[in-house]
Coordinates of C-alpha atoms in Angstrom, one line a residue:
M751 CA 21.1 -16.8 10.3
S752 CA 20.0 -18.5 13.5
S753 CA 17.2 -20.7 14.6
L754 CA 16.0 -22.3 17.9
D755 CA 13.5 -25.1 17.2
G756 CA 12.0 -25.6 20.6
I757 CA 8.3 -25.0 21.0
V758 CA 7.4 -24.1 24.5
A759 CA 4.2 -24.7 26.4
A760 CA 3.7 -21.2 27.9
P761 CA 4.4 -17.7 26.6
A762 CA 7.3 -15.8 28.0
T763 CA 6.4 -12.5 29.8
A764 CA 6.1 -9.8 27.2
S765 CA 7.4 -6.3 27.7
P766 CA 4.7 -3.8 28.8
D767 CA 5.8 -1.8 25.8
A768 CA 4.6 -4.6 23.4
L769 CA 1.0 -5.5 24.2
P770 CA -0.8 -8.0 22.1
L771 CA -2.6 -6.6 19.1
A772 CA -6.0 -7.7 20.6
T773 CA -5.5 -5.0 23.3
R774 CA -5.1 -2.2 20.8
Q775 CA -7.5 -0.2 18.7
D776 CA -7.5 -2.0 15.4
G777 CA -6.3 0.0 12.5
E778 CA -5.4 3.1 14.4
Y779 CA -1.6 2.9 14.5
P780 CA -0.1 4.2 11.2
R781 CA 2.4 1.3 10.9
P782 CA 0.3 -1.7 11.9
Q783 CA 3.0 -4.4 11.6
M784 CA 5.4 -2.7 14.1
L785 CA 3.5 -1.2 17.0
R786 CA 4.7 0.5 20.1
T787 CA 2.5 1.5 23.0
H788 CA 2.9 5.3 22.8
W789 CA 2.7 7.6 19.8
A790 CA 1.5 11.1 19.2
D791 CA -0.9 11.6 16.3
L792 CA -0.1 14.9 14.6
D793 CA -3.0 14.9 12.2
G794 CA -5.6 17.6 12.5
T795 CA -5.5 21.4 12.0
W796 CA -2.3 22.8 10.6
S797 CA -1.4 26.2 9.1
F798 CA -1.1 26.3 5.3
R799 CA 0.3 28.5 2.6
N800 CA 0.4 27.8 -1.1
D801 CA 1.6 31.0 -2.8
G802 CA 5.3 30.3 -3.4
D803 CA 8.6 30.4 -1.5
D804 CA 9.5 32.7 1.4
P805 CA 12.4 31.7 3.8
R806 CA 10.6 33.5 6.7
W807 CA 8.0 30.7 6.6
R808 CA 10.5 28.2 8.0
A809 CA 9.8 29.6 11.5
G810 CA 6.0 29.5 11.1
F811 CA 3.4 31.8 9.4
P812 CA 0.6 32.8 11.7
D813 CA -1.3 34.6 8.9
A814 CA -1.8 31.4 7.0
R815 CA -5.1 29.5 6.5
D816 CA -6.1 26.4 8.3
I817 CA -5.8 23.0 6.6
V818 CA -6.9 19.6 8.0
V819 CA -4.0 17.1 7.7
P820 CA -3.7 14.5 6.1
F821 CA -6.2 15.6 3.4
P822 CA -4.7 17.2 0.3
P823 CA -5.4 20.9 -0.4
E824 CA -7.3 20.0 -3.6
S825 CA -10.0 18.2 -1.5
V826 CA -13.0 19.5 0.3
A827 CA -12.1 17.6 3.5
S828 CA -8.9 19.6 3.8
G829 CA -10.8 22.9 4.3
I830 CA -8.8 24.4 1.4
D831 CA -10.7 22.9 -1.6
E832 CA -8.6 24.4 -4.3
P833 CA -8.1 21.9 -7.1
G834 CA -5.8 24.0 -9.3
F835 CA -2.0 23.7 -9.6
H836 CA 0.0 23.8 -6.4
P837 CA 3.7 23.6 -7.3
V838 CA 4.9 24.5 -3.7
V839 CA 2.9 24.4 -0.5
W840 CA 3.9 25.0 3.2
Y841 CA 2.5 23.4 6.3
S842 CA 3.1 24.4 10.0
R843 CA 2.0 23.2 13.4
T844 CA 3.3 23.4 16.9
I845 CA 4.7 20.5 19.0
D846 CA 4.5 20.9 22.7
R847 CA 5.1 19.0 25.9
A848 CA 1.8 17.2 25.6
D849 CA 2.8 15.8 22.2
L850 CA 6.1 14.6 23.6
Q851 CA 4.4 12.9 26.5
A852 CA 1.9 11.2 24.2
A853 CA 4.8 10.0 22.1
G854 CA 6.3 8.3 25.2
H855 CA 9.3 10.5 25.5
G856 CA 11.3 9.9 28.8
D857 CA 14.3 8.2 30.3
A858 CA 13.4 4.8 28.8
A859 CA 12.7 6.2 25.4
P860 CA 14.9 9.3 24.9
R861 CA 15.0 9.5 21.1
L862 CA 12.2 11.2 19.2
L863 CA 11.3 10.1 15.7
L864 CA 9.1 12.2 13.4
H865 CA 7.2 9.9 10.9
F866 CA 5.4 10.8 7.7
G867 CA 3.2 8.2 6.0
A868 CA 3.4 10.0 2.6
V869 CA 4.0 13.5 1.2
D870 CA 3.6 14.1 -2.5
H871 CA 6.2 14.6 -4.0
R872 CA 9.3 16.2 -2.4
A873 CA 9.4 17.3 1.2
R874 CA 11.7 19.4 3.3
V875 CA 11.2 19.5 7.0
F876 CA 12.2 22.2 9.6
I877 CA 11.8 22.5 13.3
D878 CA 12.2 26.0 14.7
G879 CA 13.7 27.1 11.4
R880 CA 16.3 24.3 11.6
F881 CA 16.4 21.9 8.7
V882 CA 16.0 18.3 9.9
G883 CA 15.6 16.3 6.6
A884 CA 14.3 15.9 3.1
H885 CA 12.6 13.1 1.2
E886 CA 11.5 12.5 -2.4
G887 CA 8.7 10.1 -3.4
G888 CA 5.1 10.9 -3.0
H889 CA 3.8 7.4 -1.9
T890 CA 6.4 6.1 0.5
P891 CA 7.0 6.8 4.2
F892 CA 10.0 8.5 5.8
S893 CA 11.2 9.4 9.3
F894 CA 13.7 11.7 10.9
D895 CA 15.4 11.6 14.3
V896 CA 14.4 15.0 15.7
T897 CA 15.6 14.5 19.3
D898 CA 18.1 17.4 19.2
A899 CA 15.6 19.7 17.6
L900 CA 12.8 19.0 20.1
T901 CA 15.0 19.1 23.2
A902 CA 16.6 22.4 22.3
G903 CA 14.9 25.7 23.1
G904 CA 11.6 26.2 21.3
I905 CA 10.2 29.4 19.7
D906 CA 9.3 30.8 23.1
G907 CA 13.0 31.4 23.6
Q908 CA 13.7 28.9 26.4
A909 CA 17.2 27.6 26.5
G910 CA 17.8 24.0 25.6
G911 CA 20.5 23.3 28.3
D912 CA 20.2 19.8 29.5
G913 CA 17.1 19.2 27.4
Q914 CA 14.5 19.6 30.1
A915 CA 13.8 23.2 29.2
G916 CA 13.5 22.3 25.6
A917 CA 11.0 19.5 26.4
D918 CA 8.8 22.1 28.0
A919 CA 9.1 24.5 25.1
V920 CA 6.7 25.0 22.2
H921 CA 8.3 24.1 18.9
T922 CA 7.3 24.9 15.4
L923 CA 7.2 22.1 12.8
V924 CA 7.2 23.3 9.1
V925 CA 6.9 21.1 6.0
R926 CA 7.6 22.4 2.5
A927 CA 6.2 20.2 -0.2
E928 CA 7.0 20.5 -3.9
D929 CA 4.9 18.8 -6.5
D930 CA 5.3 20.0 -10.1
P931 CA 2.1 19.0 -11.9
H932 CA 3.8 19.1 -15.3
D933 CA 6.8 17.0 -14.4
L934 CA 6.0 13.7 -16.2
T935 CA 9.1 12.0 -14.7
Q936 CA 7.4 12.0 -11.3
P937 CA 5.6 8.8 -10.4
R938 CA 2.0 10.1 -10.2
G939 CA -0.4 7.3 -10.9
K940 CA -3.9 8.6 -11.8
Q941 CA -3.1 12.2 -11.0
D942 CA -4.0 14.5 -13.9
W943 CA -1.4 16.9 -15.4
H944 CA -4.2 18.9 -16.9
E945 CA -6.0 21.5 -14.7
E946 CA -9.3 19.7 -15.1
P947 CA -9.6 15.8 -14.9
H948 CA -9.9 14.1 -18.2
A949 CA -10.3 10.5 -19.5
I950 CA -9.0 8.1 -16.8
W951 CA -7.2 10.7 -14.7
Y952 CA -8.3 12.4 -11.6
R953 CA -7.6 15.4 -9.3
R954 CA -4.1 15.8 -8.2
T955 CA -2.8 15.2 -4.6
T956 CA -0.3 17.7 -3.3
G957 CA 1.6 17.5 0.0
I958 CA 0.7 15.5 3.1
W959 CA -1.8 12.8 2.5
Q960 CA -1.1 10.1 5.1
T961 CA -0.7 10.4 8.9
V962 CA 2.1 12.4 10.5
W963 CA 3.1 11.1 13.9
L964 CA 5.7 11.4 16.7
E965 CA 7.2 8.4 18.5
A966 CA 9.8 8.0 21.2
V967 CA 12.2 5.1 21.0
P968 CA 15.2 3.8 23.1
T969 CA 18.7 4.8 22.2
T970 CA 19.2 1.3 20.6
S971 CA 15.9 0.3 19.0
I972 CA 14.2 -1.9 16.4
E973 CA 13.9 0.1 13.2
Y974 CA 12.4 -2.4 10.7
L975 CA 10.8 -5.8 10.7
R976 CA 10.1 -8.1 7.8
W977 CA 8.3 -11.5 7.8
T978 CA 9.0 -13.9 5.0
T979 CA 7.3 -17.4 4.7
V980 CA 10.2 -19.8 4.1
D981 CA 7.8 -22.8 3.8
H982 CA 4.5 -24.0 5.3
Q983 CA 6.1 -24.4 8.7
T984 CA 8.8 -21.8 9.1
L985 CA 9.1 -18.0 8.7
R986 CA 12.1 -15.8 8.5
L987 CA 12.1 -12.6 10.5
T988 CA 14.5 -9.9 9.4
V989 CA 15.2 -7.3 12.0
R990 CA 17.1 -4.0 11.4
T991 CA 18.2 -2.1 14.4
A992 CA 19.2 1.6 14.9
G993 CA 21.5 3.2 17.4
P994 CA 24.7 2.1 19.1
R995 CA 25.4 -1.6 19.8
V996 CA 27.9 -3.0 22.3
G997 CA 27.7 -6.6 21.1
G998 CA 26.0 -9.6 22.7
E999 CA 22.5 -8.3 22.3
R1000 CA 19.7 -10.8 21.7
L1001 CA 16.4 -11.0 19.9
R1002 CA 13.5 -12.6 21.5
V1003 CA 10.4 -13.5 19.5
D1004 CA 7.2 -14.7 21.1
A1005 CA 4.5 -15.9 18.7
R1006 CA 0.9 -16.5 19.9
W1007 CA -2.1 -17.6 17.9
E1008 CA -4.8 -15.6 19.7
E1009 CA -7.6 -17.2 17.7
Q1010 CA -6.9 -20.6 19.4
D1011 CA -5.5 -19.1 22.6
E1012 CA -2.3 -21.0 21.8
H1013 CA 1.3 -20.1 22.3
L1014 CA 3.3 -21.3 19.3
A1015 CA 7.0 -20.5 19.9
T1016 CA 9.5 -18.5 21.9
I1017 CA 12.8 -18.0 20.0
E1018 CA 15.9 -16.3 21.3
S1019 CA 18.9 -15.5 19.1
T1020 CA 22.2 -13.9 20.0
L1021 CA 23.1 -11.1 17.5
G1022 CA 26.6 -10.7 16.1
D1023 CA 28.9 -8.0 17.2
T1024 CA 28.7 -6.1 13.9
G1025 CA 26.0 -5.1 11.5
T1026 CA 22.5 -3.9 12.1
E1027 CA 20.3 -6.4 10.1
F1028 CA 19.7 -9.9 11.3
D1029 CA 17.7 -13.0 10.3
V1030 CA 16.0 -15.4 12.7
L1031 CA 14.1 -18.6 11.6
V1032 CA 10.8 -18.9 13.5
P1033 CA 9.3 -22.4 13.4
I1034 CA 5.6 -22.3 14.1
A1035 CA 4.1 -25.7 13.0
R1036 CA 2.6 -27.8 15.7
Q1037 CA 3.5 -31.4 16.4
A1038 CA 0.9 -33.2 14.4
N1039 CA 3.1 -34.9 11.7
G1040 CA 2.3 -31.9 9.5
Q1041 CA -1.3 -32.9 9.2
A1042 CA -2.6 -29.9 11.1
E1043 CA -0.5 -27.2 9.3
D1044 CA -3.5 -26.2 7.1
E1045 CA -5.3 -25.0 10.2
L1046 CA -2.8 -22.2 10.6
H1047 CA -2.6 -21.1 6.9
W1048 CA -3.8 -17.7 5.9
S1049 CA -6.2 -17.3 3.0
P1050 CA -9.2 -15.0 2.2
E1051 CA -11.5 -17.7 3.4
T1052 CA -9.5 -18.3 6.6
P1053 CA -7.5 -15.1 7.3
R1054 CA -5.6 -16.5 10.3
L1055 CA -2.9 -14.2 11.8
V1056 CA -0.4 -14.9 14.5
D1057 CA 0.4 -12.1 16.9
A1058 CA 4.1 -11.8 18.0
T1059 CA 6.3 -9.7 20.2
V1060 CA 9.8 -8.9 19.1
A1061 CA 12.1 -7.7 21.9
L1062 CA 15.7 -6.5 21.7
L1063 CA 17.6 -7.5 24.8
D1064 CA 20.9 -6.3 26.2
P1065 CA 23.6 -8.9 27.1
D1066 CA 22.1 -9.2 30.6
G1067 CA 18.7 -10.0 29.3
R1068 CA 17.1 -6.6 30.0
S1069 CA 14.7 -5.2 27.4
L1070 CA 16.2 -2.5 25.2
D1071 CA 13.1 -2.2 22.9
A1072 CA 10.0 -4.2 22.1
V1073 CA 7.3 -4.0 19.5
S1074 CA 4.1 -5.9 18.7
T1075 CA 3.7 -7.4 15.2
Y1076 CA 1.8 -10.1 13.4
F1077 CA 2.3 -12.5 10.5
G1078 CA 0.3 -14.8 8.3
V1079 CA 1.6 -18.2 7.2
R1080 CA 1.0 -18.6 3.5
T1081 CA 2.8 -19.2 0.2
V1082 CA 2.0 -17.9 -3.3
G1083 CA 3.3 -18.9 -6.7
V1084 CA 2.4 -20.1 -10.1
G1085 CA 2.4 -23.5 -11.7
G1086 CA 0.5 -25.6 -14.3
G1087 CA -1.1 -22.5 -15.7
A1088 CA -2.7 -21.7 -12.3
F1089 CA -2.1 -19.2 -9.5
L1090 CA -1.2 -21.1 -6.4
L1091 CA -2.1 -20.1 -2.8
N1092 CA -0.7 -22.4 -0.2
G1093 CA 0.4 -24.8 -2.9
R1094 CA -3.1 -25.2 -4.4
S1095 CA -4.8 -23.7 -7.5
Y1096 CA -6.8 -20.6 -6.5
D1097 CA -9.2 -18.7 -8.7
V1098 CA -8.5 -15.0 -8.3
R1099 CA -11.7 -12.9 -8.4
S1100 CA -10.5 -9.3 -8.1
V1101 CA -11.8 -5.8 -8.4
L1102 CA -9.9 -2.7 -9.5
N1103 CA -9.7 -0.3 -6.6
Q1104 CA -8.8 3.3 -7.3
G1105 CA -8.7 4.2 -3.6
Y1106 CA -10.2 7.6 -4.2
W1107 CA -13.0 9.3 -2.2
P1108 CA -15.1 12.3 -3.4
D1109 CA -14.3 14.7 -0.5
S1110 CA -10.8 13.5 0.5
H1111 CA -9.4 12.2 -2.8
I1112 CA -6.4 9.9 -2.5
A1113 CA -6.5 10.1 1.3
A1114 CA -9.1 8.0 3.1
P1115 CA -11.8 10.1 4.8
S1116 CA -11.3 8.2 8.0
R1117 CA -9.5 5.1 9.3
A1118 CA -12.8 3.4 9.5
A1119 CA -13.3 3.9 5.8
L1120 CA -10.3 1.7 5.1
R1121 CA -11.9 -1.2 6.9
R1122 CA -15.2 -0.6 5.2
E1123 CA -13.5 -0.7 1.8
V1124 CA -12.2 -4.2 2.5
E1125 CA -15.6 -5.3 3.9
L1126 CA -17.4 -4.0 0.7
I1127 CA -15.0 -5.8 -1.6
K1128 CA -15.8 -9.1 0.2
E1129 CA -19.5 -8.4 0.4
L1130 CA -19.6 -7.9 -3.4
G1131 CA -18.2 -11.4 -3.9
F1132 CA -14.5 -10.7 -4.6
N1133 CA -11.6 -12.4 -3.0
A1134 CA -8.9 -9.9 -4.2
A1135 CA -8.3 -6.2 -5.0
R1136 CA -5.9 -4.6 -7.5
N1137 CA -4.9 -1.3 -5.8
H1138 CA -4.6 0.6 -9.0
Q1139 CA -1.7 3.1 -9.5
K1140 CA -1.5 3.8 -5.8
I1141 CA 0.6 2.6 -2.9
E1142 CA -2.2 2.3 -0.3
D1143 CA -2.2 3.4 3.3
P1144 CA -0.8 0.5 5.4
R1145 CA -4.0 0.4 7.4
F1146 CA -5.9 -0.7 4.3
L1147 CA -3.4 -3.6 4.1
Y1148 CA -3.9 -4.3 7.8
W1149 CA -7.7 -4.9 7.2
A1150 CA -6.9 -6.9 4.0
D1151 CA -4.7 -9.1 6.2
R1152 CA -7.2 -9.4 9.1
L1153 CA -10.5 -9.7 7.1
G1154 CA -9.0 -11.6 4.2
I1155 CA -8.6 -10.4 0.6
L1156 CA -5.7 -10.8 -1.7
V1157 CA -4.0 -7.6 -2.9
W1158 CA -2.0 -6.8 -6.0
G1159 CA 0.6 -4.2 -5.0
E1160 CA 1.1 -1.7 -7.8
A1161 CA 3.4 1.2 -8.5
P1162 CA 2.0 4.6 -9.4
G1163 CA 3.4 5.1 -12.9
A1164 CA 5.4 8.0 -14.3
Y1165 CA 4.5 9.0 -17.9
A1166 CA 7.9 9.8 -19.3
F1167 CA 10.9 7.6 -20.2
S1168 CA 14.2 9.1 -19.3
P1169 CA 17.1 8.4 -16.9
R1170 CA 15.5 10.6 -14.3
A1171 CA 12.1 8.9 -14.6
V1172 CA 13.8 5.5 -14.3
Q1173 CA 15.7 6.5 -11.2
R1174 CA 12.7 8.0 -9.5
L1175 CA 10.3 5.2 -10.1
M1176 CA 12.9 2.5 -9.3
R1177 CA 13.8 4.1 -6.0
E1178 CA 10.2 4.7 -4.9
W1179 CA 9.1 1.2 -5.9
M1180 CA 11.9 -0.5 -4.0
D1181 CA 10.9 1.5 -0.9
A1182 CA 7.2 0.4 -1.4
V1183 CA 8.1 -3.2 -1.7
E1184 CA 10.2 -3.0 1.4
R1185 CA 7.4 -1.3 3.3
D1186 CA 4.7 -3.9 2.4
A1187 CA 6.6 -7.2 2.0
S1188 CA 5.4 -8.5 5.4
H1189 CA 1.7 -8.3 4.6
P1190 CA 0.3 -11.8 3.8
S1191 CA -2.5 -10.2 1.8
I1192 CA -0.1 -8.9 -0.9
V1193 CA 0.4 -11.7 -3.3
T1194 CA 1.6 -10.1 -6.6
W1195 CA 3.8 -7.1 -7.5
V1196 CA 2.9 -4.8 -10.4
P1197 CA 5.7 -2.2 -11.1
A1198 CA 4.3 -1.1 -14.5
N1199 CA 0.9 -0.8 -16.1
E1200 CA -0.3 -0.5 -19.7
S1201 CA 3.2 0.7 -20.9
W1202 CA 2.9 3.9 -18.9
G1203 CA 6.4 5.4 -19.0
V1204 CA 7.5 2.9 -21.6
Q1205 CA 5.2 3.9 -24.4
H1206 CA 7.4 2.4 -27.1
I1207 CA 8.2 -0.8 -25.3
A1208 CA 7.1 -2.9 -28.3
T1209 CA 10.1 -1.7 -30.3
D1210 CA 12.5 0.1 -28.0
P1211 CA 15.2 -2.2 -26.5
A1212 CA 15.9 0.4 -23.8
Q1213 CA 12.4 0.5 -22.6
Q1214 CA 12.2 -3.3 -22.7
A1215 CA 15.4 -3.5 -20.6
Y1216 CA 13.8 -1.1 -18.1
A1217 CA 10.6 -3.2 -17.7
R1218 CA 12.7 -6.3 -17.2
A1219 CA 14.9 -4.5 -14.7
L1220 CA 11.9 -3.4 -12.7
A1221 CA 10.6 -7.0 -12.7
D1222 CA 14.0 -8.4 -11.7
V1223 CA 14.8 -5.9 -9.0
T1224 CA 11.3 -6.7 -7.5
R1225 CA 12.2 -10.4 -7.5
A1226 CA 15.6 -9.6 -6.0
I1227 CA 14.0 -7.7 -3.1
D1228 CA 11.1 -10.3 -2.8
P1229 CA 11.5 -13.6 -4.5
T1230 CA 8.4 -15.0 -2.8
R1231 CA 5.7 -13.4 -5.0
P1232 CA 4.9 -13.4 -8.7
V1233 CA 5.8 -10.2 -10.6
I1234 CA 4.0 -8.6 -13.6
S1235 CA 6.4 -6.7 -15.9
N1236 CA 3.7 -4.6 -17.6
D1237 CA 0.1 -5.2 -16.6
G1238 CA -2.3 -5.4 -19.5
W1239 CA -0.2 -6.0 -22.6
E1240 CA 3.4 -5.9 -24.0
H1241 CA 4.9 -8.2 -21.4
V1242 CA 8.7 -8.7 -21.5
D1243 CA 9.1 -10.9 -18.4
S1244 CA 5.9 -11.7 -16.3
D1245 CA 5.2 -14.5 -14.0
I1246 CA 1.5 -14.1 -14.9
T1247 CA 0.4 -13.0 -18.3
T1248 CA -2.3 -10.3 -17.7
I1249 CA -4.6 -8.8 -20.3
H1250 CA -6.9 -5.8 -20.4
D1251 CA -10.0 -6.3 -22.6
Y1252 CA -13.0 -4.0 -22.5
E1253 CA -15.1 -6.0 -25.0
G1254 CA -18.7 -5.4 -23.9
D1255 CA -20.4 -8.4 -25.5
G1256 CA -20.2 -11.5 -23.4
H1257 CA -20.4 -13.9 -26.4
R1258 CA -17.4 -12.2 -28.1
L1259 CA -15.5 -12.2 -24.9
A1260 CA -16.2 -15.9 -24.4
A1261 CA -14.8 -16.6 -27.9
T1262 CA -11.5 -14.7 -27.2
Y1263 CA -10.8 -16.8 -24.1
A1264 CA -12.5 -20.1 -24.9
D1265 CA -9.8 -22.7 -25.3
E1266 CA -6.1 -23.5 -26.1
A1267 CA -6.5 -22.4 -29.7
A1268 CA -7.9 -19.1 -28.5
R1269 CA -5.0 -18.8 -26.1
T1270 CA -2.4 -19.4 -28.8
E1271 CA -4.1 -16.8 -31.0
L1272 CA -4.1 -14.3 -28.1
F1273 CA -0.4 -14.8 -27.4
Y1274 CA 0.9 -14.7 -31.0
G1275 CA -1.6 -12.5 -32.7
T1276 CA -2.6 -8.9 -32.0
G1277 CA -4.3 -8.7 -28.7
P1278 CA -7.1 -6.4 -27.3
A1279 CA -6.5 -2.7 -27.8
D1280 CA -4.4 -3.6 -30.9
R1281 CA -1.5 -4.4 -28.6
L1282 CA 0.8 -7.4 -28.6
V1283 CA 0.7 -9.5 -25.5
L1284 CA 4.4 -10.5 -25.7
V1285 CA 7.3 -8.3 -26.9
G1286 CA 11.1 -8.1 -26.6
G1287 CA 11.7 -11.8 -27.1
A1288 CA 9.2 -12.9 -24.4
V1289 CA 7.6 -16.3 -25.0
D1290 CA 4.7 -18.2 -23.6
R1291 CA 6.1 -20.4 -20.8
G1292 CA 2.8 -21.7 -19.7
Q1293 CA 2.2 -18.9 -17.3
P1294 CA -1.2 -18.4 -15.8
V1295 CA -3.3 -16.0 -17.9
M1296 CA -5.6 -13.4 -16.1
L1297 CA -8.0 -10.8 -17.5
T1298 CA -6.9 -8.1 -15.1
E1299 CA -9.1 -5.3 -16.5
F1300 CA -12.5 -5.8 -18.1
G1301 CA -16.1 -4.6 -17.7
G1302 CA -16.3 -0.9 -16.9
V1303 CA -20.0 -0.8 -17.6
N1304 CA -21.4 2.8 -17.2
H1305 CA -24.6 3.0 -15.1
Q1306 CA -25.7 6.2 -13.4
P1307 CA -28.9 5.7 -11.4
G1308 CA -30.0 8.9 -9.8
V1309 CA -27.9 12.0 -10.5
Q1310 CA -26.4 12.0 -14.0
R1311 CA -22.9 13.4 -14.7
E1312 CA -22.7 15.0 -18.1
D1313 CA -19.1 13.9 -18.3
G1314 CA -19.7 10.4 -16.8
W1315 CA -18.6 7.5 -18.9
G1316 CA -17.8 3.8 -19.1
Y1317 CA -16.4 1.5 -21.8
T1318 CA -20.0 0.4 -22.5
T1319 CA -23.3 1.8 -21.2
A1320 CA -26.3 0.0 -19.6
A1321 CA -29.9 1.1 -20.3
D1322 CA -31.0 0.6 -16.7
G1323 CA -30.2 -1.4 -13.6
D1324 CA -31.5 -4.8 -15.0
D1325 CA -29.5 -4.3 -18.2
W1326 CA -26.4 -3.4 -16.1
I1327 CA -26.7 -6.6 -14.0
A1328 CA -27.3 -8.7 -17.2
R1329 CA -24.2 -7.2 -18.9
I1330 CA -22.0 -7.9 -15.9
T1331 CA -23.4 -11.4 -15.6
A1332 CA -22.7 -12.1 -19.3
L1333 CA -19.1 -11.0 -19.0
Y1334 CA -18.5 -13.2 -15.9
D1335 CA -20.2 -16.1 -17.6
A1336 CA -17.6 -15.7 -20.4
I1337 CA -14.8 -15.8 -17.9
R1338 CA -16.2 -18.8 -16.1
A1339 CA -16.5 -20.7 -19.4
S1340 CA -12.8 -20.2 -20.3
S1341 CA -10.6 -23.2 -20.2
F1342 CA -7.5 -21.3 -19.3
L1343 CA -8.2 -18.1 -17.4
A1344 CA -6.7 -18.3 -13.9
G1345 CA -8.3 -15.1 -12.6
S1346 CA -9.9 -11.7 -13.4
C1347 CA -10.2 -8.2 -12.2
Y1348 CA -13.4 -6.2 -12.8
T1349 CA -13.2 -2.4 -13.5
Q1350 CA -14.1 -1.0 -11.0
L1351 CA -15.2 -0.9 -7.4
T1352 CA -16.5 2.6 -7.3
D1353 CA -17.4 5.5 -9.5
T1354 CA -14.4 7.9 -9.5
M1355 CA -15.1 11.4 -10.7
Q1356 CA -16.0 11.2 -14.4
E1357 CA -15.5 7.4 -14.5
T1358 CA -19.1 6.2 -13.7
N1359 CA -18.4 2.6 -14.3
G1360 CA -18.2 1.5 -10.7
L1361 CA -20.2 -1.2 -9.0
L1362 CA -20.7 1.3 -6.2
H1363 CA -21.4 5.0 -6.3
A1364 CA -18.5 7.3 -5.3
D1365 CA -20.0 7.4 -1.8
R1366 CA -19.8 3.6 -1.5
T1367 CA -23.5 2.9 -1.8
P1368 CA -24.4 0.1 -4.2
K1369 CA -26.0 0.9 -7.6
M1370 CA -28.2 -2.3 -7.3
P1371 CA -28.7 -4.6 -4.3
I1372 CA -25.4 -6.1 -3.2
E1373 CA -26.9 -9.6 -3.4
Q1374 CA -27.6 -9.1 -7.2
I1375 CA -24.1 -7.8 -7.8
R1376 CA -22.6 -10.6 -5.9
Q1377 CA -24.5 -13.2 -7.8
A1378 CA -23.4 -11.7 -11.1
V1379 CA -19.8 -11.8 -9.9
T1380 CA -19.7 -15.2 -8.4
G1381 CA -22.4 -17.0 -10.4
R1382 CA -24.1 -18.1 -7.2

């Protein structure tokens, strides 16, 4: 690890390929913490088949139907709107010279990367009938180097030769996605395995559901960035490179606080001759005897971000690659029965966010919708969101970072316990933590929920070991955030003890969480839903306690769904507000609760217990909902 501690007065000249974030369209680029200037958005109309396997489809299928990517075929927005079972689906679209030019392909960036935000559940990718790669895991991104495939002759028969003819050719990209709706070892979250949604499960998502894009990069390039807050004054930047290295390359990091038009630091570090992953310490505190460091801290109330350029230089100082990024300076932890943000006790006021839209399902209907989701959460009086059983689009996390809400990152659960289920969820979860670890908004990791996939955790040592292992591997990858071993009940090793309690009467809820005697009864008696709070030898270590699911009051003003439901039902709008207020009054009266999470942000299919309708319009004036939530 290396560190240069000098803070300079003026910024170094940034590469033209790494413009400040302020010059970009906010929330457009699919990977917002590692931006390059050029990229080709491959979303839009593709060809689609969903009637089984046929090897001829690898070279395209012109008789197929149109689908709008990235919306799943079960959704109206996709143009397919077939909510039944889709075990195997095929996608196809062309890639031409215009796409390569938009991606920035040229002498300075000769390699072409094909990126997928998420494809549920297993994907195989072909270009002009040539297999280029495969991936398993329905919620995590993956990329392939497709340079050879896209600079060889395309389907029009042009010869590849020196690559120029291939660059002018029209190529056919084909994606085969396999998603067995009855395989309970797949991490699936809230996707129903029945043909029709029931209880708390929703329509399935098959195939592509996040952005597909093409990007040109130099031969030696920056592949991955991760920001970690070391302390209130210093960050660690981990950089992973791809491609050949000759030794003697350097990393240059320029950090600038655009909010104050202030340059914070320029760091240069010489990389070793071997290896592809490097750490650099980046000091960012200004010279004010530490008294001004709070001015730079990130929080929901002051979501301050620092823009940065990270450049990879050759031994002579010439730029090999450069990307734009950002970070937030903040610490999270637990202590004294409280959740700590930047070393101080912080009351977490969260809402359960299913991340599901009526016409586009698990995929957001637009990039603007991701921003609006964060804005609505804040307008309703919440400072946090629990993204439930879903690894959300990174552009949602970008707006959480920029506008300021805390986020609980949660794994989509599998429903079976077996060696295969363990391997699948563990692999996908580790990829998710690595993808999102740099976001300052994410403050807690939740790899398991309500004993899904570990249904016998109360008595089965193997399932207890699995839950502990999930928590421990999360801490091993990211030791900077609290981890919940099993959100809701039956904790084996959690840094925050979380409880789900849908008691609808405010007075009874207040009694359950009133004082230390109630806390002891909760931990060592039978908890809500007739579940133990601690199992497998776990003990109360004085962890913070949070009520991470409660409420869920059904209210359906306007059109009534016959299958609509909640955990309790309000008679009308006034009764609904009164019920929510009484529940929050109970939480505010508790002597030990460190936070809460209301169920839920929006109505979602048959669950009509949202604060908002499914179309994101409020069921009562937002000011009244906010007052119930905040007490002011």
